[in-house]
Amino acid sequence: RVGMIAGGTGLTPMLQIVRAAIREKGGTCKFRLIYANKAEDDILCRDLLDDLEWQSTGRFKVYYTLDFPPQGWKHRTGFVTREMIRESRRVGLSKQLHGCLLSR
């Protein structure tokens, strides 16, 4: 079980890790990514992230957060907080976290 926190272009190494893991047949490692950006237009590879989440059958979940969300934004807002990290761990991960990766 791996928790990941990325901001902006820091997504790139996280994306490589998740893509490789999801392609692995029979893999069981679960990933949770909190991905922070200033605005919705700053989200890199959003379609790819959403596709990976769907393809992963529960092994990968992405949580978006924006500093300046548009009207009607349905995800998290503001800086990454302890509560966001706790929430991402509650959804689909046991209390045991085997790794945490940070990138910005």
mmCIF file of C-alpha atoms in Angstrom:
data_model
loop_
_atom_site.group_PDB
_atom_site.id
_atom_site.type_symbol
_atom_site.label_atom_id
_atom_site.label_comp_id
_atom_site.label_asym_id
_atom_site.label_seq_id
_atom_site.Cartn_x
_atom_site.Cartn_y
_atom_site.Cartn_z
ATOM 1 C CA ARG A 1 0.000 0.000 0.000
ATOM 2 C CA VAL A 2 1.486 3.253 -1.126
ATOM 3 C CA GLY A 3 0.341 6.789 -0.404
ATOM 4 C CA MET A 4 1.415 9.470 -2.869
ATOM 5 C CA ILE A 5 1.246 13.261 -2.713
ATOM 6 C CA ALA A 6 2.143 15.321 -5.780
ATOM 7 C CA GLY A 7 1.846 18.913 -6.868
ATOM 8 C CA GLY A 8 1.930 20.240 -10.427
ATOM 9 C CA THR A 9 4.606 18.592 -12.568
ATOM 10 C CA GLY A 10 5.599 16.423 -9.599
ATOM 11 C CA LEU A 11 2.938 14.088 -10.951
ATOM 12 C CA THR A 12 5.327 12.691 -13.576
ATOM 13 C CA PRO A 13 7.286 10.200 -11.423
ATOM 14 C CA MET A 14 4.103 9.125 -9.621
ATOM 15 C CA LEU A 15 2.386 8.470 -12.937
ATOM 16 C CA GLN A 16 5.243 6.271 -14.139
ATOM 17 C CA ILE A 17 5.119 4.178 -10.966
ATOM 18 C CA VAL A 18 1.342 3.729 -11.054
ATOM 19 C CA ARG A 19 1.228 2.915 -14.778
ATOM 20 C CA ALA A 20 3.869 0.205 -14.370
ATOM 21 C CA ALA A 21 2.134 -1.281 -11.321
ATOM 22 C CA ILE A 22 -1.322 -1.335 -12.900
ATOM 23 C CA ARG A 23 0.027 -3.082 -16.020
ATOM 24 C CA GLU A 24 1.506 -5.833 -13.838
ATOM 25 C CA LYS A 25 -0.725 -8.891 -14.076
ATOM 26 C CA GLY A 26 -1.742 -10.255 -10.696
ATOM 27 C CA GLY A 27 -0.444 -7.193 -8.842
ATOM 28 C CA THR A 28 -2.041 -6.417 -5.508
ATOM 29 C CA CYS A 29 -0.313 -3.178 -4.456
ATOM 30 C CA LYS A 30 -2.791 -0.337 -3.853
ATOM 31 C CA PHE A 31 -1.998 3.316 -4.536
ATOM 32 C CA ARG A 32 -3.677 6.502 -3.325
ATOM 33 C CA LEU A 33 -2.598 9.806 -4.911
ATOM 34 C CA ILE A 34 -3.431 13.256 -3.599
ATOM 35 C CA TYR A 35 -2.752 15.573 -6.530
ATOM 36 C CA ALA A 36 -2.649 19.321 -5.779
ATOM 37 C CA ASN A 37 -2.781 22.173 -8.281
ATOM 38 C CA LYS A 38 -3.626 25.860 -8.314
ATOM 39 C CA ALA A 39 -6.401 25.722 -10.918
ATOM 40 C CA GLU A 40 -8.307 23.086 -12.879
ATOM 41 C CA ASP A 41 -6.422 23.961 -16.083
ATOM 42 C CA ASP A 42 -3.158 23.087 -14.287
ATOM 43 C CA ILE A 43 -4.116 19.420 -13.829
ATOM 44 C CA LEU A 44 -1.753 17.391 -16.011
ATOM 45 C CA CYS A 45 -2.869 14.145 -17.655
ATOM 46 C CA ARG A 46 -6.293 14.254 -16.022
ATOM 47 C CA ASP A 47 -7.888 11.945 -18.591
ATOM 48 C CA LEU A 48 -5.030 9.473 -18.166
ATOM 49 C CA LEU A 49 -5.329 9.567 -14.367
ATOM 50 C CA ASP A 50 -9.070 8.992 -14.529
ATOM 51 C CA ASP A 51 -8.583 6.122 -17.009
ATOM 52 C CA LEU A 52 -5.934 4.513 -14.789
ATOM 53 C CA GLU A 53 -8.271 4.755 -11.816
ATOM 54 C CA TRP A 54 -11.019 3.014 -13.785
ATOM 55 C CA GLN A 55 -8.678 0.327 -15.216
ATOM 56 C CA SER A 56 -7.106 -0.435 -11.844
ATOM 57 C CA THR A 57 -10.242 -2.102 -10.434
ATOM 58 C CA GLY A 58 -9.769 -0.475 -7.044
ATOM 59 C CA ARG A 59 -5.975 -0.530 -6.865
ATOM 60 C CA PHE A 60 -5.538 3.189 -7.678
ATOM 61 C CA LYS A 61 -7.481 6.213 -6.470
ATOM 62 C CA VAL A 62 -6.725 9.863 -7.225
ATOM 63 C CA TYR A 63 -7.859 12.766 -5.046
ATOM 64 C CA TYR A 64 -7.725 16.177 -6.718
ATOM 65 C CA THR A 65 -7.388 19.391 -4.743
ATOM 66 C CA LEU A 66 -7.241 22.950 -6.093
ATOM 67 C CA ASP A 67 -6.229 26.252 -4.526
ATOM 68 C CA PHE A 68 -8.598 28.167 -6.823
ATOM 69 C CA PRO A 69 -11.467 25.828 -7.750
ATOM 70 C CA PRO A 70 -14.008 26.771 -10.411
ATOM 71 C CA GLN A 71 -17.699 27.098 -9.643
ATOM 72 C CA GLY A 72 -19.204 23.643 -9.129
ATOM 73 C CA TRP A 73 -15.880 21.859 -8.410
ATOM 74 C CA LYS A 74 -16.766 18.531 -6.761
ATOM 75 C CA HIS A 75 -13.359 17.560 -5.366
ATOM 76 C CA ARG A 76 -11.206 18.880 -2.538
ATOM 77 C CA THR A 77 -10.002 22.472 -2.220
ATOM 78 C CA GLY A 78 -6.989 24.180 -0.693
ATOM 79 C CA PHE A 79 -3.594 22.945 0.371
ATOM 80 C CA VAL A 80 -3.006 19.304 1.251
ATOM 81 C CA THR A 81 -3.930 18.810 4.893
ATOM 82 C CA ARG A 82 -3.588 16.051 7.458
ATOM 83 C CA GLU A 83 -7.312 15.429 7.115
ATOM 84 C CA MET A 84 -6.974 14.864 3.347
ATOM 85 C CA ILE A 85 -4.210 12.364 4.010
ATOM 86 C CA ARG A 86 -6.276 10.600 6.678
ATOM 87 C CA GLU A 87 -9.305 10.472 4.371
ATOM 88 C CA SER A 88 -7.305 8.955 1.507
ATOM 89 C CA ARG A 89 -6.034 6.261 3.878
ATOM 90 C CA ARG A 90 -9.550 5.458 5.114
ATOM 91 C CA VAL A 91 -10.812 4.778 1.603
ATOM 92 C CA GLY A 92 -9.531 1.375 0.597
ATOM 93 C CA LEU A 93 -6.299 1.192 2.569
ATOM 94 C CA SER A 94 -5.662 -0.557 5.832
ATOM 95 C CA LYS A 95 -3.961 1.254 8.674
ATOM 96 C CA GLN A 96 -0.701 -0.235 7.502
ATOM 97 C CA LEU A 97 0.951 2.025 4.923
ATOM 98 C CA HIS A 98 4.075 0.570 3.349
ATOM 99 C CA GLY A 99 5.345 3.685 1.631
ATOM 100 C CA CYS A 100 4.701 7.345 1.028
ATOM 101 C CA LEU A 101 6.053 9.269 -1.952
ATOM 102 C CA LEU A 102 6.134 13.067 -2.208
ATOM 103 C CA SER A 103 6.879 15.141 -5.292
ATOM 104 C CA ARG A 104 6.432 18.722 -6.392
#
